Amino acid sequence: MAYQVILPAAGQGKRMGAGKNKLLLELNGIPVLIHTLKVFEEDELCEGMILAVHPQDFEEFNVLLKKYNINKVTGLVPGGKERQYSIYNALKTVTNGSIILVHDAARPFIRKEQIHRLIETAQKTGAAIIGVPAKDTMKKVQVGTVVETVERSSLWAVQTPQAFRISLLLEAYQKAELEQFVGTDDSSLVERLGHPVAIVEGDYDNIKLTTPEDLYFAEAILKKRQKK
Ligand SMILES: Nc1ccn([C@@H]2O[C@H](COP(=O)(O)OP(=O)(O)OP(=O)(O)O)[C@@H](O)[C@H]2O)c(=O)n1
Ligand SMILES: C[C@](O)(CO)[C@H](O)COP(=O)(O)O
């Protein structure tokens, strides 16, 4: 089943503290952004990519797309103040197709096999996300004090891509806009419609490059994959 993918790439990278868009940092001499886009460029099921980008990065991103022969990008849209607004700007430009994926450009280690499993599930359920069972014990904390330990057996660390029937995601975004709800992922907007969201088990190495330590993990993941 063919799909389109929205890639939010307009963050400020505050937690990375790189002093520039963290997606322009390089792994093995290639920008993080390109590592991510290449996965979709090389996926025969991917019909097109829409990137949400800081207008100040448009020119540099276009130069990189040309340099690395990324030809499936159908549009760059301006990012918004929140990740959700960036994605909505892109979603509004989608005019055809049935399945849409949203994938953080800061997650360069997604694999085609995982994407295809996600698509198959989303085709059946209308909404599917990828994640891994939580490894750490999670607790609710208020003012430096633990108020609750959350039972771990039902907890998952959710990642991206997240896949949806386009009409469902649009309905979810319209409701969120109307009610001024801002979530930390797209699934939470669809859940608010009361629509079930399936989860597919992914890999622990599908990390989001968020803080400087993640760059060390990224180097190790790349090394491990080059050995295969
Ligand atoms: N207003 C925003 C915020 C985030 N993103 C994108 O959403 C993805 C996940 O966001 P995150 O990892 O939090 O990136 P930043 O927001 O840049 O990080 P920080 O919160 O540390 O500033 C990234 O690819 C980021 O570029 C976006 O397009 N628009
Ligand atoms: C969507 C996400 O990657 C799922 O784990 C995560 O919620 C994004 O959070 P961020 O703070 O916007 O990076």
Coordinates of N, CA and C and ligand atoms in Angstrom, one line a residue:
M1 N 0.9 -1.2 0.0 CA 0.0 0.0 0.0 C 0.9 1.2 0.0
A2 N 0.7 2.1 -1.0 CA 1.5 3.3 -1.1 C 1.1 4.3 0.0
Y3 N 2.1 5.1 0.3 CA 1.8 6.1 1.4 C 2.6 7.4 1.1
Q4 N 2.1 8.4 1.8 CA 2.9 9.7 1.8 C 3.4 9.9 3.3
V5 N 4.4 10.7 3.4 CA 5.0 10.9 4.8 C 5.2 12.4 5.0
I6 N 4.8 12.8 6.2 CA 5.0 14.2 6.7 C 6.2 14.1 7.6
L7 N 7.2 14.9 7.4 CA 8.4 14.9 8.3 C 8.6 16.2 8.9
P8 N 8.2 16.4 10.2 CA 8.5 17.6 10.9 C 10.0 17.8 11.1
A9 N 10.5 19.0 10.6 CA 11.9 19.2 10.6 C 12.2 20.7 11.0
A10 N 11.3 21.3 11.7 CA 11.4 22.7 12.0 C 11.6 23.0 13.5
G11 N 12.1 22.1 14.2 CA 12.3 22.3 15.6 C 13.5 23.2 15.9
Q12 N 13.7 23.7 17.2 CA 14.8 24.5 17.5 C 16.0 23.8 18.1
G13 N 15.8 22.5 18.4 CA 16.9 21.7 18.9 C 17.4 22.2 20.3
K14 N 16.5 22.8 21.1 CA 17.0 23.4 22.3 C 17.7 22.4 23.2
R15 N 17.2 21.2 23.4 CA 17.8 20.2 24.3 C 19.1 19.7 23.7
M16 N 19.3 19.8 22.4 CA 20.6 19.3 21.8 C 21.6 20.4 22.0
G17 N 21.2 21.7 22.0 CA 22.1 22.7 22.3 C 23.3 22.8 21.3
A18 N 23.0 22.5 20.0 CA 24.0 22.5 19.0 C 24.3 23.9 18.4
G19 N 23.4 24.8 18.7 CA 23.5 26.2 18.2 C 23.1 26.3 16.7
K20 N 22.5 25.1 16.2 CA 21.9 25.2 14.9 C 20.9 24.0 14.8
N21 N 20.2 23.9 13.7 CA 19.2 22.9 13.5 C 19.9 21.5 13.7
K22 N 19.5 20.8 14.7 CA 20.2 19.5 15.0 C 20.1 18.5 13.8
L23 N 19.2 18.8 12.9 CA 19.1 17.9 11.7 C 20.2 18.1 10.7
L24 N 20.9 19.2 10.9 CA 22.1 19.5 10.0 C 23.4 19.0 10.6
L25 N 23.3 18.5 11.8 CA 24.5 17.8 12.4 C 24.8 16.5 11.5
E26 N 26.1 16.1 11.5 CA 26.4 15.0 10.6 C 26.7 13.7 11.3
L27 N 26.3 12.6 10.8 CA 26.7 11.3 11.2 C 27.4 10.6 10.1
N28 N 28.7 10.2 10.3 CA 29.5 9.7 9.2 C 29.5 10.7 8.0
G29 N 29.6 11.9 8.3 CA 29.7 12.9 7.2 C 28.4 13.3 6.5
I30 N 27.3 12.7 6.9 CA 26.0 12.9 6.2 C 25.0 13.5 7.2
P31 N 24.3 14.6 6.9 CA 23.4 15.3 7.8 C 22.3 14.3 8.3
V32 N 22.0 14.4 9.6 CA 20.9 13.6 10.2 C 19.7 13.6 9.3
L33 N 19.3 14.8 8.8 CA 18.1 14.9 7.9 C 18.2 13.9 6.7
I34 N 19.3 13.9 6.1 CA 19.5 13.0 4.9 C 19.4 11.5 5.2
H35 N 20.0 11.2 6.4 CA 19.9 9.8 6.8 C 18.4 9.4 6.9
T36 N 17.6 10.3 7.5 CA 16.2 9.9 7.6 C 15.5 9.9 6.3
L37 N 15.7 11.0 5.4 CA 15.0 11.1 4.2 C 15.4 9.9 3.2
K38 N 16.6 9.4 3.3 CA 17.0 8.4 2.4 C 16.2 7.1 2.6
V39 N 15.8 6.9 3.8 CA 15.0 5.6 4.1 C 13.7 5.7 3.2
F40 N 13.0 6.9 3.2 CA 11.8 7.0 2.5 C 12.0 7.1 1.0
E41 N 13.1 7.8 0.6 CA 13.5 7.9 -0.8 C 13.7 6.6 -1.4
E42 N 14.2 5.6 -0.7 CA 14.5 4.3 -1.2 C 13.4 3.3 -1.0
D43 N 12.3 3.8 -0.4 CA 11.2 2.8 -0.1 C 10.2 2.9 -1.3
E44 N 10.1 1.8 -2.0 CA 9.2 1.8 -3.2 C 7.8 2.1 -2.9
L45 N 7.3 2.0 -1.6 CA 5.9 2.3 -1.3 C 5.7 3.8 -1.0
C46 N 6.8 4.5 -0.8 CA 6.7 5.9 -0.5 C 6.4 6.7 -1.7
E47 N 5.3 7.4 -1.8 CA 4.9 8.2 -3.0 C 5.4 9.6 -2.9
G48 N 5.6 10.1 -1.7 CA 6.0 11.5 -1.5 C 6.3 11.9 -0.1
M49 N 7.1 12.9 0.1 CA 7.5 13.4 1.4 C 7.2 14.9 1.4
I50 N 6.6 15.3 2.6 CA 6.3 16.8 2.8 C 7.1 17.2 4.0
L51 N 8.0 18.1 3.9 CA 8.8 18.5 5.1 C 8.3 19.9 5.6
A52 N 8.2 19.9 7.0 CA 7.9 21.2 7.6 C 9.2 21.7 8.1
V53 N 9.6 22.9 7.6 CA 10.9 23.5 7.8 C 10.9 24.9 8.2
H54 N 11.9 25.3 9.0 CA 12.0 26.8 9.3 C 12.2 27.5 8.0
P55 N 11.5 28.6 7.7 CA 11.8 29.3 6.5 C 13.3 29.7 6.3
Q56 N 14.0 29.9 7.5 CA 15.4 30.3 7.4 C 16.2 29.1 6.9
D57 N 15.7 27.9 6.9 CA 16.4 26.7 6.5 C 16.0 26.2 5.1
F58 N 15.0 26.9 4.5 CA 14.6 26.4 3.2 C 15.7 26.2 2.2
E59 N 16.5 27.3 2.1 CA 17.5 27.3 1.1 C 18.5 26.2 1.3
E60 N 19.0 26.1 2.6 CA 20.0 25.0 2.9 C 19.4 23.6 2.7
F61 N 18.2 23.5 3.1 CA 17.5 22.1 2.9 C 17.4 21.8 1.4
N62 N 17.0 22.8 0.6 CA 16.9 22.5 -0.9 C 18.3 22.1 -1.5
V63 N 19.3 22.8 -1.0 CA 20.7 22.5 -1.5 C 21.0 21.0 -1.2
L64 N 20.7 20.6 0.1 CA 21.0 19.2 0.5 C 20.1 18.2 -0.3
L65 N 18.9 18.5 -0.5 CA 18.0 17.6 -1.2 C 18.6 17.3 -2.6
K66 N 19.1 18.4 -3.3 CA 19.7 18.2 -4.6 C 21.0 17.4 -4.5
K67 N 21.8 17.8 -3.5 CA 23.2 17.2 -3.4 C 23.0 15.7 -3.2
Y68 N 22.0 15.3 -2.4 CA 21.9 13.8 -2.1 C 20.8 13.1 -2.9
N69 N 20.4 13.8 -4.0 CA 19.4 13.2 -4.9 C 18.1 12.7 -4.2
I70 N 17.6 13.5 -3.3 CA 16.3 13.2 -2.6 C 15.2 13.8 -3.5
N71 N 14.6 13.0 -4.3 CA 13.7 13.5 -5.3 C 12.2 13.4 -5.0
K72 N 11.9 12.7 -3.9 CA 10.5 12.4 -3.6 C 9.9 13.5 -2.7
V73 N 10.7 14.5 -2.4 CA 10.1 15.6 -1.6 C 9.1 16.4 -2.5
T74 N 7.8 16.4 -2.1 CA 6.9 17.1 -3.0 C 6.7 18.6 -2.5
G75 N 7.1 18.9 -1.3 CA 6.9 20.2 -0.8 C 7.6 20.5 0.5
L76 N 8.0 21.8 0.7 CA 8.5 22.3 2.0 C 7.5 23.3 2.5
V77 N 7.0 23.1 3.7 CA 6.0 24.0 4.3 C 6.6 24.6 5.5
P78 N 6.2 25.9 5.9 CA 6.8 26.5 7.0 C 6.4 25.8 8.3
G79 N 7.4 25.6 9.2 CA 7.1 25.0 10.5 C 6.3 25.9 11.4
G80 N 5.8 25.4 12.5 CA 5.0 26.2 13.4 C 5.7 26.3 14.8
K81 N 5.1 27.0 15.7 CA 5.7 27.1 17.1 C 5.7 25.8 17.8
E82 N 4.8 24.9 17.5 CA 4.8 23.6 18.1 C 4.9 22.5 17.0
R83 N 5.4 21.3 17.4 CA 5.5 20.2 16.4 C 4.2 20.0 15.7
Q84 N 3.1 20.0 16.5 CA 1.8 19.7 16.0 C 1.4 20.7 14.9
Y85 N 1.8 22.0 15.1 CA 1.4 23.0 14.1 C 2.2 22.8 12.8
S86 N 3.5 22.4 13.0 CA 4.3 22.1 11.8 C 3.6 21.0 11.0
I87 N 3.2 20.0 11.7 CA 2.6 18.8 11.0 C 1.3 19.3 10.3
Y88 N 0.5 20.1 11.0 CA -0.8 20.5 10.5 C -0.6 21.3 9.2
N89 N 0.5 22.2 9.2 CA 0.8 23.0 8.0 C 1.0 22.0 6.8
A90 N 1.7 20.9 7.1 CA 2.0 20.0 6.0 C 0.7 19.2 5.6
L91 N -0.1 18.8 6.7 CA -1.3 17.9 6.4 C -2.3 18.7 5.5
K92 N -2.3 20.0 5.7 CA -3.3 20.8 4.9 C -3.0 20.8 3.4
T93 N -1.7 20.4 3.1 CA -1.4 20.4 1.7 C -1.6 19.0 1.0
V94 N -2.0 18.0 1.8 CA -2.2 16.7 1.3 C -3.6 16.6 0.6
T95 N -3.6 16.3 -0.7 CA -4.9 16.4 -1.4 C -5.3 15.0 -1.9
N96 N -4.4 14.0 -1.9 CA -4.9 12.7 -2.4 C -4.2 11.6 -1.6
G97 N -4.5 10.3 -1.9 CA -4.0 9.2 -1.2 C -4.9 8.7 -0.1
S98 N -4.5 7.6 0.5 CA -5.3 7.1 1.6 C -4.6 7.0 3.0
I99 N -3.2 6.7 2.9 CA -2.5 6.5 4.1 C -1.4 7.6 4.2
I100 N -1.4 8.2 5.4 CA -0.3 9.2 5.7 C 0.5 8.8 6.9
L101 N 1.8 9.0 6.8 CA 2.7 8.7 7.9 C 3.2 10.1 8.4
V102 N 3.4 10.1 9.7 CA 4.2 11.3 10.3 C 5.4 10.7 11.0
H103 N 6.6 11.2 10.6 CA 7.8 10.7 11.1 C 8.8 11.8 11.5
D104 N 9.3 11.8 12.7 CA 10.2 12.8 13.1 C 11.5 12.8 12.3
A105 N 11.9 13.9 11.7 CA 13.1 13.9 10.9 C 14.3 13.6 11.8
A106 N 14.1 13.7 13.1 CA 15.2 13.5 14.1 C 15.3 12.0 14.5
R107 N 14.6 11.1 13.7 CA 14.7 9.7 14.0 C 15.3 9.0 12.7
P108 N 16.6 9.0 12.6 CA 17.2 8.6 11.3 C 17.3 7.1 11.2
F109 N 17.0 6.3 12.2 CA 17.2 4.9 12.2 C 16.0 4.0 11.9
I110 N 14.9 4.6 11.5 CA 13.8 3.8 11.1 C 14.1 2.9 9.9
R111 N 13.6 1.7 9.9 CA 13.9 0.8 8.8 C 12.6 0.5 8.0
K112 N 12.9 0.3 6.7 CA 11.8 0.0 5.7 C 10.9 -1.1 6.2
E113 N 11.4 -2.1 6.8 CA 10.6 -3.3 7.2 C 9.6 -2.9 8.2
Q114 N 10.1 -2.0 9.1 CA 9.2 -1.5 10.2 C 8.1 -0.7 9.6
I115 N 8.4 0.2 8.6 CA 7.4 1.1 8.0 C 6.4 0.2 7.3
H116 N 6.8 -0.8 6.6 CA 5.8 -1.7 5.9 C 4.9 -2.4 6.9
R117 N 5.4 -2.9 8.0 CA 4.6 -3.5 9.0 C 3.5 -2.6 9.5
L118 N 4.0 -1.3 9.7 CA 3.1 -0.3 10.3 C 2.0 0.0 9.3
I119 N 2.3 0.1 8.0 CA 1.4 0.4 6.9 C 0.3 -0.7 6.9
E120 N 0.8 -1.9 6.9 CA -0.2 -3.1 6.8 C -1.2 -3.0 7.9
T121 N -0.7 -2.6 9.1 CA -1.6 -2.5 10.3 C -2.6 -1.3 10.1
A122 N -2.0 -0.2 9.7 CA -2.9 1.0 9.6 C -3.9 0.8 8.5
Q123 N -3.6 0.0 7.5 CA -4.6 -0.2 6.5 C -5.8 -0.9 7.1
K124 N -5.6 -1.8 8.0 CA -6.7 -2.5 8.6 C -7.4 -1.7 9.7
T125 N -6.6 -1.0 10.5 CA -7.2 -0.3 11.7 C -7.5 1.2 11.5
G126 N -6.9 1.8 10.5 CA -7.1 3.2 10.3 C -6.0 4.1 11.0
A127 N -5.4 3.4 12.1 CA -4.4 4.2 12.9 C -3.5 3.2 13.5
A128 N -2.2 3.4 13.3 CA -1.2 2.5 13.9 C 0.1 3.2 14.2
I129 N 0.7 2.9 15.3 CA 1.9 3.6 15.7 C 3.0 2.5 16.1
I130 N 4.2 3.0 16.2 CA 5.3 2.0 16.5 C 5.9 2.4 17.9
G131 N 6.3 1.4 18.6 CA 6.9 1.6 19.9 C 7.6 0.4 20.4
V132 N 8.1 0.6 21.6 CA 8.8 -0.6 22.3 C 8.3 -0.6 23.8
P133 N 8.3 -1.8 24.3 CA 7.9 -1.9 25.7 C 8.9 -1.1 26.6
A134 N 8.3 -0.4 27.6 CA 9.1 0.4 28.5 C 10.1 -0.5 29.2
K135 N 11.4 0.0 29.4 CA 12.4 -0.8 30.1 C 12.6 -0.2 31.5
D136 N 12.3 1.1 31.6 CA 12.6 1.7 33.0 C 11.2 1.8 33.7
T137 N 11.3 1.8 35.0 CA 10.1 2.0 35.8 C 9.8 3.5 35.7
M138 N 8.5 3.8 35.5 CA 8.1 5.2 35.3 C 7.3 5.7 36.5
K139 N 7.5 6.9 37.0 CA 6.8 7.4 38.2 C 6.2 8.8 37.9
K140 N 5.1 9.0 38.5 CA 4.6 10.4 38.4 C 5.2 11.2 39.6
V141 N 5.7 12.4 39.3 CA 6.4 13.2 40.3 C 5.8 14.6 40.4
Q142 N 5.6 15.0 41.6 CA 5.1 16.4 41.7 C 6.0 17.1 42.8
V143 N 6.5 18.2 42.4 CA 7.4 19.0 43.3 C 8.5 18.2 43.9
G144 N 9.2 17.4 43.1 CA 10.3 16.6 43.6 C 9.9 15.4 44.4
T145 N 8.7 15.1 44.4 CA 8.3 13.9 45.2 C 7.5 12.9 44.4
V146 N 7.7 11.6 44.5 CA 7.0 10.6 43.8 C 5.6 10.6 44.3
V147 N 4.6 10.7 43.4 CA 3.2 10.5 43.8 C 2.6 9.2 43.3
E148 N 3.2 8.6 42.3 CA 2.6 7.3 41.8 C 3.7 6.6 41.0
T149 N 3.7 5.3 41.2 CA 4.5 4.4 40.3 C 3.6 3.8 39.3
V150 N 3.9 4.0 38.0 CA 2.9 3.6 37.0 C 3.3 2.1 36.6
E151 N 2.3 1.3 36.7 CA 2.5 -0.2 36.5 C 3.2 -0.4 35.1
R152 N 4.4 -1.0 35.1 CA 5.2 -1.0 33.9 C 4.7 -2.0 32.8
S153 N 4.1 -3.0 33.2 CA 3.8 -4.1 32.2 C 2.9 -3.6 31.0
S154 N 2.2 -2.5 31.2 CA 1.3 -2.0 30.1 C 1.9 -0.7 29.5
L155 N 3.1 -0.4 29.9 CA 3.7 0.9 29.4 C 4.6 0.6 28.1
W156 N 4.5 1.5 27.1 CA 5.3 1.4 25.9 C 5.9 2.8 25.7
A157 N 7.2 2.8 25.2 CA 7.8 4.0 24.8 C 7.5 4.2 23.3
V158 N 6.6 5.2 23.0 CA 6.1 5.3 21.6 C 7.1 6.2 20.8
Q159 N 7.2 5.8 19.5 CA 8.1 6.4 18.6 C 7.4 7.0 17.4
T160 N 8.0 7.3 16.3 CA 7.4 7.5 15.0 C 8.2 6.6 14.1
P161 N 7.6 6.2 12.9 CA 6.4 6.8 12.3 C 5.1 6.4 13.0
Q162 N 4.1 7.3 12.8 CA 2.7 7.0 13.2 C 1.9 7.1 11.9
A163 N 1.1 6.1 11.6 CA 0.4 5.9 10.3 C -1.1 6.0 10.5
F164 N -1.8 6.8 9.6 CA -3.2 7.0 9.7 C -3.9 7.1 8.3
R165 N -5.2 6.7 8.4 CA -6.0 7.0 7.2 C -6.1 8.6 7.2
I166 N -5.8 9.2 6.0 CA -5.7 10.6 5.9 C -6.9 11.4 6.5
S167 N -8.1 10.9 6.1 CA -9.3 11.6 6.6 C -9.5 11.5 8.1
L168 N -9.0 10.5 8.7 CA -9.0 10.3 10.2 C -8.1 11.3 10.8
L169 N -6.9 11.4 10.3 CA -5.9 12.3 10.9 C -6.3 13.8 10.7
L170 N -6.9 14.1 9.6 CA -7.4 15.5 9.4 C -8.5 15.8 10.4
E171 N -9.4 14.8 10.6 CA -10.5 15.1 11.5 C -10.0 15.3 12.9
A172 N -9.0 14.5 13.3 CA -8.3 14.7 14.6 C -7.7 16.0 14.8
Y173 N -7.0 16.5 13.7 CA -6.3 17.8 13.8 C -7.3 18.9 13.8
Q174 N -8.4 18.8 13.1 CA -9.5 19.8 13.1 C -10.1 20.0 14.5
K175 N -10.3 18.8 15.1 CA -10.9 18.8 16.5 C -9.9 19.4 17.5
A176 N -8.6 19.0 17.4 CA -7.6 19.6 18.3 C -7.5 21.1 18.1
E177 N -7.6 21.6 16.8 CA -7.5 23.0 16.6 C -8.7 23.7 17.3
L178 N -9.9 23.1 17.0 CA -11.1 23.8 17.6 C -11.0 23.9 19.1
E179 N -10.5 22.8 19.7 CA -10.5 22.7 21.2 C -9.2 23.2 21.8
Q180 N -8.3 23.7 20.9 CA -6.9 24.2 21.3 C -6.2 23.2 22.1
F181 N -6.3 21.9 21.7 CA -5.5 20.8 22.3 C -4.2 20.7 21.6
V182 N -3.1 20.6 22.4 CA -1.8 20.3 21.8 C -1.3 19.1 22.5
G183 N -1.0 18.0 21.6 CA -0.5 16.8 22.1 C 1.0 16.6 21.8
T184 N 1.6 15.6 22.4 CA 3.1 15.4 22.1 C 3.3 14.4 21.0
D185 N 2.1 13.8 20.5 CA 2.2 13.0 19.3 C 0.9 13.0 18.6
D186 N 0.9 12.5 17.4 CA -0.3 12.6 16.6 C -1.4 11.6 17.0
S187 N -0.9 10.4 17.5 CA -1.9 9.4 18.0 C -2.8 10.0 19.1
S188 N -2.2 10.8 19.9 CA -3.1 11.4 21.1 C -4.3 12.2 20.5
L189 N -4.1 12.8 19.3 CA -5.2 13.5 18.7 C -6.3 12.6 18.2
V190 N -5.8 11.5 17.6 CA -6.8 10.5 17.1 C -7.5 9.7 18.3
E191 N -6.7 9.5 19.3 CA -7.3 8.8 20.5 C -8.5 9.7 21.1
R192 N -8.3 11.0 20.9 CA -9.4 11.9 21.5 C -10.7 11.8 20.6
L193 N -10.6 11.2 19.5 CA -11.8 11.0 18.7 C -12.5 9.7 19.2
G194 N -11.8 9.0 20.0 CA -12.3 7.7 20.5 C -12.0 6.6 19.5
H195 N -11.1 6.9 18.6 CA -10.7 5.9 17.6 C -9.6 5.0 18.1
P196 N -9.7 3.6 18.0 CA -8.6 2.8 18.5 C -7.3 3.0 17.7
V197 N -6.2 3.0 18.3 CA -4.9 3.1 17.7 C -4.1 1.8 18.0
A198 N -3.7 1.1 16.9 CA -3.0 -0.1 17.1 C -1.5 0.2 17.3
I199 N -0.8 -0.7 18.0 CA 0.7 -0.4 18.2 C 1.4 -1.6 17.7
V200 N 2.5 -1.3 17.0 CA 3.4 -2.4 16.4 C 4.7 -2.3 17.1
E201 N 5.3 -3.4 17.5 CA 6.6 -3.4 18.2 C 7.7 -3.1 17.2
G202 N 8.5 -2.0 17.5 CA 9.6 -1.6 16.7 C 10.9 -2.0 17.4
D203 N 11.9 -1.2 17.1 CA 13.3 -1.4 17.6 C 13.7 -0.4 18.6
Y204 N 14.5 -0.8 19.6 CA 15.0 0.2 20.6 C 16.0 1.1 19.9
D205 N 16.5 0.8 18.8 CA 17.5 1.7 18.2 C 16.8 2.8 17.3
N206 N 15.5 2.8 17.2 CA 14.8 3.9 16.5 C 14.7 5.1 17.4
I207 N 15.9 5.6 17.7 CA 15.9 6.7 18.7 C 15.7 8.1 18.1
K208 N 15.2 9.0 18.9 CA 15.0 10.4 18.4 C 16.3 11.2 18.9
L209 N 17.0 11.8 18.1 CA 18.2 12.6 18.5 C 17.7 13.8 19.2
T210 N 17.8 13.8 20.5 CA 17.2 14.9 21.3 C 18.2 15.6 22.1
T211 N 19.1 14.9 22.8 CA 20.1 15.5 23.7 C 21.5 15.0 23.2
P212 N 22.6 15.7 23.6 CA 23.9 15.4 23.1 C 24.3 13.9 23.2
E213 N 23.9 13.3 24.3 CA 24.2 11.9 24.5 C 23.7 11.0 23.3
D214 N 22.6 11.4 22.7 CA 22.0 10.6 21.6 C 22.9 10.5 20.4
L215 N 23.8 11.5 20.3 CA 24.8 11.5 19.2 C 25.8 10.3 19.4
Y216 N 26.1 10.0 20.6 CA 27.0 8.9 20.9 C 26.3 7.6 20.5
F217 N 25.0 7.5 21.0 CA 24.2 6.3 20.7 C 24.1 6.1 19.1
A218 N 23.9 7.3 18.5 CA 23.7 7.2 17.0 C 25.0 6.7 16.3
E219 N 26.2 7.1 16.8 CA 27.4 6.6 16.2 C 27.5 5.1 16.3
A220 N 27.1 4.6 17.5 CA 27.2 3.2 17.8 C 26.2 2.4 17.0
I221 N 25.0 3.0 16.8 CA 24.0 2.3 16.0 C 24.5 2.2 14.5
L222 N 25.1 3.3 14.0 CA 25.6 3.3 12.6 C 26.6 2.2 12.5
K223 N 27.6 2.2 13.5 CA 28.7 1.2 13.4 C 28.1 -0.2 13.4
K224 N 27.1 -0.5 14.3 CA 26.5 -1.8 14.3 C 25.9 -2.2 13.0
R225 N 25.2 -1.2 12.4 CA 24.5 -1.5 11.1 C 25.5 -1.7 10.0
Q226 N 26.6 -1.0 10.0 CA 27.6 -1.1 8.9 C 28.3 -2.5 9.0
K227 N 28.3 -3.1 10.2 CA 28.9 -4.5 10.3 C 28.0 -5.5 9.6
K228 N 26.7 -5.3 9.5 CA 25.8 -6.3 9.0 C 26.0 -6.6 7.6
Ligands
LIG1 N1 7.8 23.3 16.3 C1 8.4 22.2 15.9 C2 9.1 21.3 16.9 C3 9.7 20.2 16.5 N2 9.6 19.8 15.1 C4 10.2 18.6 14.7 O1 9.7 17.5 15.3 C5 10.6 16.5 15.5 C6 10.6 16.1 17.0 O2 10.8 17.2 17.8 P1 12.0 17.4 18.9 O3 12.9 16.2 18.8 O4 11.4 17.8 20.1 O5 12.8 18.6 18.2 P2 13.0 20.0 18.7 O6 11.7 20.6 19.0 O7 13.9 20.7 17.8 O8 13.8 19.8 20.1 P3 13.7 20.7 21.4 O9 12.4 20.4 22.1 O10 14.9 20.2 22.2 O11 13.9 22.1 20.9 C7 12.0 17.0 15.1 O12 12.3 16.5 13.8 C8 11.7 18.5 15.0 O13 12.5 19.1 14.0 C9 9.0 20.7 14.2 O14 8.9 20.3 13.0 N3 8.4 21.8 14.6
LIG2 C1 6.3 12.0 18.6 C2 7.3 11.5 19.5 O1 8.5 11.3 18.8 C3 6.8 10.2 20.1 O2 7.7 9.8 21.1 C4 7.6 12.5 20.7 O3 6.4 12.7 21.5 C5 8.1 13.8 20.1 O4 8.4 14.6 21.3 P1 9.2 16.0 21.0 O5 9.5 16.6 22.4 O6 8.3 16.9 20.1 O7 10.5 15.6 20.3

